[in-house]
DNA sequence: CTCAGTGCAAAGTCTTTGCACGATT
DNA sequence: AATCGTGCAAAGACTTTGCACTGAG
């Protein structure tokens, strides 16, 4: 039999946060969140807006910016900068930490995790008296397909 | 007795590159480069411009942008993004690779290097068929002084 | 019915660029 | 003298914000 306490769906988390803050659940917000979560991440605002507009062409960029900012504050999304001038977002729900391999030719982004690297990072920080809150590890290069060309 | 072949000074490197390309050595370029190298790095354009203007108040931001772009192309400077929306530069002359610890309270930036982390990164990349060209490892948190408060 | 949300356009940052004048080779 | 470089202002790219209207609770 299924466990009684299941992880809340992102939609439920969103709804709870909205209610707690007296914020409203709107058509636009629901649409943006569901597309954001369905697409899987590393999306920038342009991509998200384009997808959203396939369903509702009247949604504005400002609303997407505002919604993603809200999701970030609520801990549902993480903002990330890969240095191309576009803020990208990925889901923060039911995910543990991971880092990124980024193909500079085709733009492909691969996620990975490596506990030994994490431990070494902690050791380095400790040695310098730092308390690390978060970190960023990005490996830029060519994926196998692009290297083959 | 000193070695006959010494590492060229950054100024000499700059001058050689300029000559090779038929570019000119100007008062502004010399000033910006010497201040950039003397200050030690992790400077953004605002800080650099402010310092430069203490010596020559008429230097424009455009010139600083253009000069730093040039230095980056020549391999004398590296541009870096720490996520605050300001491009920062550090000297690339006579330096090997290193990563950064960044205090999110006071802005202090500490450099470190760790060969074991580098090896593990290479291993991860290899496992994914990636050829890594460069990488970025940044640990964000509180330095000992800011943590004490 | 009230207050938050949306769309639009304007404004804000940081950075780049067109142009005429100025400086280096 | 011929070019490249500079300063200034305008233009760009991305993001935020003011305002009046719309819509959720």
Coordinates of C-alpha atoms (C1' of nucleotides) in Angstrom, one line a residue:
Chain A
X1 CA 0.0 0.0 0.0
X2 CA 1.3 3.5 -0.8
X3 CA 2.8 5.6 1.8
X4 CA 0.4 8.0 3.4
X5 CA 2.8 11.0 3.4
X6 CA 3.9 11.6 -0.1
X7 CA 6.1 14.4 -1.5
X8 CA 3.9 17.3 -2.4
X9 CA 3.6 18.1 -6.1
X10 CA 5.2 21.3 -7.1
X11 CA 1.8 22.6 -8.0
X12 CA 0.6 21.9 -4.4
X13 CA 3.7 23.5 -3.0
X14 CA 3.0 26.5 -5.1
X15 CA -0.6 26.7 -4.1
X16 CA 0.3 26.4 -0.4
X17 CA 2.9 29.2 -0.6
X18 CA 0.5 31.4 -2.5
X19 CA -2.2 30.9 0.1
X20 CA 0.1 31.5 3.0
X21 CA 1.1 34.8 1.5
X22 CA -2.4 35.8 0.4
X23 CA -1.3 35.6 -3.3
X24 CA -3.5 34.6 -6.1
X25 CA -3.5 31.6 -8.3
X26 CA -3.8 32.8 -11.8
X27 CA -4.1 31.2 -15.2
X28 CA -0.7 32.6 -16.2
X29 CA 1.0 31.4 -13.1
X30 CA -0.3 27.9 -13.5
X31 CA 0.6 27.7 -17.1
X32 CA 4.1 29.0 -16.6
X33 CA 4.8 26.7 -13.7
X34 CA 3.4 23.6 -15.4
X35 CA 5.4 24.3 -18.6
X36 CA 8.5 25.1 -16.6
X37 CA 8.3 21.8 -14.6
X38 CA 7.3 19.7 -17.6
X39 CA 10.2 21.0 -19.8
X40 CA 12.8 19.9 -17.3
X41 CA 15.0 22.9 -16.8
X42 CA 17.9 25.0 -18.0
X43 CA 15.3 27.2 -19.7
X44 CA 15.7 30.9 -20.1
X45 CA 12.9 33.4 -20.1
X46 CA 12.8 33.6 -23.9
X47 CA 12.3 29.9 -24.3
X48 CA 9.8 29.7 -21.6
X49 CA 7.8 32.6 -22.9
X50 CA 7.8 31.1 -26.4
X51 CA 6.4 27.8 -25.1
X52 CA 3.9 29.5 -22.9
X53 CA 2.6 31.6 -25.8
X54 CA 1.9 28.5 -27.8
X55 CA -0.9 28.0 -25.3
X56 CA -1.7 31.6 -24.4
X57 CA -0.2 34.1 -26.9
X58 CA -1.1 37.1 -24.7
X59 CA 1.2 36.3 -21.8
X60 CA 3.8 39.0 -21.4
X61 CA 7.5 38.6 -20.7
X62 CA 7.1 40.7 -17.6
X63 CA 4.8 38.0 -16.1
X64 CA 7.3 35.3 -16.9
X65 CA 10.0 37.3 -15.2
X66 CA 7.8 37.9 -12.2
X67 CA 6.7 34.3 -11.9
X68 CA 10.2 32.9 -12.2
X69 CA 11.4 35.3 -9.5
X70 CA 8.5 34.2 -7.3
X71 CA 9.3 30.5 -7.9
X72 CA 12.9 31.2 -7.0
X73 CA 11.9 32.9 -3.8
X74 CA 9.6 30.0 -2.9
X75 CA 12.4 27.5 -3.5
X76 CA 10.7 25.9 -6.4
X77 CA 13.2 27.0 -9.0
X78 CA 16.9 27.8 -9.0
X79 CA 18.3 30.6 -11.1
X80 CA 21.6 29.9 -12.8
X81 CA 24.0 31.9 -15.0
X82 CA 26.1 30.1 -17.5
X83 CA 27.7 33.2 -18.7
X84 CA 25.8 33.8 -21.9
X85 CA 23.8 36.7 -20.5
X86 CA 20.6 34.7 -20.1
X87 CA 19.4 33.7 -16.7
X88 CA 18.3 30.0 -16.8
X89 CA 16.1 28.2 -14.4
X90 CA 15.9 24.7 -13.3
X91 CA 13.5 22.9 -10.9
X92 CA 14.5 22.7 -7.3
X93 CA 11.7 20.3 -6.3
X94 CA 12.7 16.8 -5.3
X95 CA 16.2 17.3 -6.6
X96 CA 19.5 17.0 -4.9
X97 CA 22.4 19.1 -5.7
X98 CA 24.3 18.5 -9.0
X99 CA 26.7 20.3 -11.3
X100 CA 26.9 20.8 -15.0
X101 CA 28.8 19.8 -18.1
X102 CA 28.1 22.4 -20.8
X103 CA 28.9 21.9 -24.5
X104 CA 30.0 25.2 -25.9
X105 CA 29.3 24.0 -29.4
X106 CA 25.7 22.7 -29.3
X107 CA 24.7 24.1 -25.9
X108 CA 23.8 20.7 -24.5
X109 CA 23.8 20.6 -20.7
X110 CA 24.5 17.4 -18.8
X111 CA 24.1 17.1 -15.0
X112 CA 26.3 15.1 -12.8
X113 CA 27.1 14.6 -9.1
X114 CA 30.3 13.6 -7.5
X115 CA 30.5 13.2 -3.7
X116 CA 34.2 13.1 -3.7
X117 CA 34.5 16.5 -5.3
X118 CA 32.0 17.8 -2.9
X119 CA 34.0 16.5 0.1
X120 CA 37.1 18.0 -1.3
X121 CA 35.4 21.4 -1.7
X122 CA 34.3 21.3 1.9
X123 CA 37.8 20.5 3.0
X124 CA 39.2 23.4 1.0
X125 CA 36.6 25.8 2.4
X126 CA 37.3 24.6 6.0
X127 CA 40.9 25.2 5.5
X128 CA 40.2 28.8 4.6
X129 CA 37.7 29.3 7.4
X130 CA 34.8 29.6 5.0
X131 CA 31.3 28.4 5.6
X132 CA 30.0 27.4 2.2
X133 CA 26.3 28.1 1.5
X134 CA 26.3 27.0 -2.1
X135 CA 28.7 26.4 -4.9
X136 CA 28.9 26.3 -8.7
X137 CA 30.9 23.8 -10.7
X138 CA 30.7 24.0 -14.4
X139 CA 32.8 22.1 -16.9
X140 CA 32.8 23.8 -20.4
X141 CA 33.9 21.9 -23.5
X142 CA 32.8 19.7 -26.3
X143 CA 30.4 16.9 -26.0
X144 CA 31.3 13.6 -27.7
X145 CA 29.1 14.4 -30.7
X146 CA 30.5 17.8 -31.3
X147 CA 34.0 16.7 -30.7
X148 CA 33.6 14.0 -33.4
X149 CA 32.9 16.6 -36.1
Chain B
X1 CA 73.8 35.4 -12.1
X2 CA 70.2 36.0 -13.4
X3 CA 68.7 33.8 -16.0
X4 CA 69.1 35.3 -19.5
X5 CA 65.5 34.4 -20.6
X6 CA 63.1 36.0 -18.1
X7 CA 59.3 36.0 -18.3
X8 CA 58.2 39.1 -20.2
X9 CA 56.5 41.8 -18.3
X10 CA 52.9 42.2 -19.1
X11 CA 53.6 45.6 -20.5
X12 CA 56.1 44.1 -22.8
X13 CA 53.7 41.4 -23.8
X14 CA 51.1 44.0 -24.5
X15 CA 53.5 46.1 -26.5
X16 CA 54.5 43.1 -28.6
X17 CA 50.9 42.2 -29.3
X18 CA 50.1 45.7 -30.3
X19 CA 53.0 46.0 -32.6
X20 CA 52.2 42.6 -34.3
X21 CA 48.7 43.8 -35.0
X22 CA 49.6 47.3 -36.0
X23 CA 47.7 48.7 -33.0
X24 CA 48.8 51.8 -31.1
X25 CA 50.1 52.2 -27.6
X26 CA 48.2 55.1 -26.1
X27 CA 48.3 56.9 -22.8
X28 CA 44.9 55.4 -21.8
X29 CA 45.8 51.8 -22.6
X30 CA 49.1 52.0 -20.7
X31 CA 47.3 53.6 -17.7
X32 CA 44.5 51.0 -17.7
X33 CA 46.8 48.1 -18.0
X34 CA 49.2 49.2 -15.3
X35 CA 46.4 49.9 -12.9
X36 CA 44.7 46.6 -13.7
X37 CA 47.9 44.6 -13.1
X38 CA 48.9 46.6 -10.0
X39 CA 45.5 46.1 -8.3
X40 CA 45.6 42.4 -8.5
X41 CA 42.4 41.4 -10.1
X42 CA 38.7 40.6 -9.6
X43 CA 38.0 44.2 -10.6
X44 CA 34.9 45.2 -12.5
X45 CA 34.8 48.0 -15.0
X46 CA 33.4 50.5 -12.6
X47 CA 36.2 50.0 -10.1
X48 CA 38.8 50.1 -12.7
X49 CA 37.4 53.2 -14.3
X50 CA 37.2 55.0 -10.9
X51 CA 40.8 54.2 -10.2
X52 CA 41.9 55.2 -13.7
X53 CA 40.1 58.5 -13.4
X54 CA 42.1 59.4 -10.2
X55 CA 45.0 59.7 -12.6
X56 CA 43.2 60.8 -15.8
X57 CA 39.6 62.0 -15.1
X58 CA 38.8 62.2 -18.8
X59 CA 39.1 58.5 -19.6
X60 CA 35.7 57.1 -20.7
X61 CA 34.0 53.8 -19.7
X62 CA 34.0 52.8 -23.4
X63 CA 37.8 52.8 -23.5
X64 CA 38.0 50.7 -20.4
X65 CA 35.5 48.2 -21.9
X66 CA 37.4 48.2 -25.1
X67 CA 40.8 47.8 -23.4
X68 CA 39.7 45.0 -21.2
X69 CA 38.2 43.2 -24.2
X70 CA 41.5 43.6 -26.0
X71 CA 43.5 42.3 -23.0
X72 CA 41.2 39.3 -22.8
X73 CA 41.7 38.5 -26.5
X74 CA 45.5 38.9 -26.1
X75 CA 45.4 36.4 -23.2
X76 CA 46.6 39.0 -20.7
X77 CA 43.3 39.1 -18.8
X78 CA 40.5 36.6 -18.0
X79 CA 36.9 37.7 -17.8
X80 CA 34.8 36.2 -15.1
X81 CA 31.2 36.3 -14.0
X82 CA 30.3 35.8 -10.4
X83 CA 26.6 36.3 -10.9
X84 CA 26.3 39.8 -9.7
X85 CA 25.9 41.2 -13.2
X86 CA 29.3 42.7 -13.3
X87 CA 32.1 41.2 -15.4
X88 CA 35.3 41.0 -13.4
X89 CA 38.8 40.6 -14.7
X90 CA 41.9 39.1 -13.4
X91 CA 45.4 38.9 -14.7
X92 CA 46.2 35.8 -16.8
X93 CA 49.9 36.5 -16.9
X94 CA 52.3 34.1 -15.1
X95 CA 49.4 32.5 -13.3
X96 CA 48.2 29.0 -13.3
X97 CA 44.6 28.0 -13.0
X98 CA 42.8 28.4 -9.7
X99 CA 39.3 28.6 -8.4
X100 CA 37.5 30.9 -6.1
X101 CA 35.9 31.2 -2.6
X102 CA 33.6 34.1 -2.5
X103 CA 32.2 35.7 0.6
X104 CA 28.6 36.7 -0.1
X105 CA 28.7 39.2 2.9
X106 CA 31.8 41.3 2.3
X107 CA 32.6 40.3 -1.2
X108 CA 36.0 39.0 -0.4
X109 CA 37.4 36.6 -3.0
X110 CA 40.0 34.0 -2.1
X111 CA 41.8 31.9 -4.7
X112 CA 42.7 28.3 -4.3
X113 CA 43.8 25.4 -6.3
X114 CA 43.3 21.7 -5.7
X115 CA 44.7 19.1 -8.0
X116 CA 42.6 16.3 -6.7
X117 CA 39.4 18.2 -7.5
X118 CA 40.8 18.9 -11.0
X119 CA 41.6 15.2 -11.5
X120 CA 38.1 14.2 -10.4
X121 CA 36.6 16.7 -12.8
X122 CA 38.6 15.3 -15.7
X123 CA 37.4 11.8 -14.7
X124 CA 33.8 12.9 -14.7
X125 CA 34.1 14.6 -18.1
X126 CA 35.8 11.6 -19.6
X127 CA 33.0 9.4 -18.3
X128 CA 30.5 11.6 -20.2
X129 CA 32.6 11.7 -23.4
X130 CA 33.3 15.4 -22.8
X131 CA 36.4 17.3 -23.8
X132 CA 36.7 20.0 -21.2
X133 CA 38.2 23.3 -22.4
X134 CA 37.8 25.3 -19.2
X135 CA 35.8 25.1 -16.0
X136 CA 34.5 27.2 -13.2
X137 CA 34.4 26.3 -9.6
X138 CA 33.1 28.8 -7.2
X139 CA 32.3 28.3 -3.5
X140 CA 29.9 30.9 -2.1
X141 CA 29.5 31.5 1.6
X142 CA 30.8 33.4 4.6
X143 CA 34.4 34.1 5.3
X144 CA 35.6 33.6 8.9
X145 CA 35.3 37.3 9.7
X146 CA 31.8 37.6 8.4
X147 CA 30.7 34.3 10.0
X148 CA 31.9 35.6 13.4
X149 CA 29.5 38.5 13.4
Chain C
dC1 C1' -15.9 44.5 -3.7
dT2 C1' -11.1 44.6 -2.7
dC3 C1' -6.5 43.8 -3.5
dA4 C1' -3.2 41.2 -6.1
dG5 C1' -1.8 40.2 -11.0
dT6 C1' -1.3 41.3 -15.8
dG7 C1' 0.1 43.7 -20.1
dC8 C1' 2.2 47.4 -21.9
dA9 C1' 5.5 50.7 -22.3
dA10 C1' 9.0 53.1 -20.0
dA11 C1' 13.0 53.0 -17.3
dG12 C1' 17.3 50.7 -15.5
dT13 C1' 21.8 48.2 -15.9
dC14 C1' 25.6 46.8 -18.0
dT15 C1' 27.9 46.7 -22.4
dT16 C1' 28.7 47.7 -27.3
dT17 C1' 28.8 50.7 -31.3
dG18 C1' 28.6 54.8 -34.7
dC19 C1' 30.8 59.0 -35.5
dA20 C1' 33.7 62.9 -35.5
dC21 C1' 37.8 64.5 -33.4
dG22 C1' 42.4 63.6 -31.6
dA23 C1' 46.7 61.1 -31.1
dT24 C1' 50.3 57.6 -32.5
dT25 C1' 53.3 55.7 -35.9
Chain D
dA1 C1' 49.9 61.9 -43.6
dA2 C1' 47.4 57.8 -42.7
dT3 C1' 45.2 55.1 -39.2
dC4 C1' 43.9 53.7 -35.1
dG5 C1' 42.0 55.2 -30.6
dT6 C1' 39.1 58.1 -27.8
dG7 C1' 35.0 60.4 -25.9
dC8 C1' 30.4 61.0 -26.2
dA9 C1' 26.0 59.8 -26.9
dA10 C1' 23.0 56.5 -28.9
dA11 C1' 21.7 51.9 -29.3
dG12 C1' 21.4 47.0 -27.6
dA13 C1' 20.3 43.1 -24.6
dC14 C1' 18.3 41.6 -20.6
dT15 C1' 15.4 42.6 -16.7
dT16 C1' 12.6 45.5 -13.6
dT17 C1' 9.0 48.8 -12.7
dG18 C1' 4.9 52.3 -12.9
dC19 C1' 0.3 52.4 -14.1
dA20 C1' -4.3 51.5 -15.4
dC21 C1' -7.1 47.7 -16.2
dT22 C1' -8.5 42.8 -15.2
dG23 C1' -9.6 39.1 -12.4
dA24 C1' -9.2 35.9 -8.3
dG25 C1' -10.9 35.4 -3.6

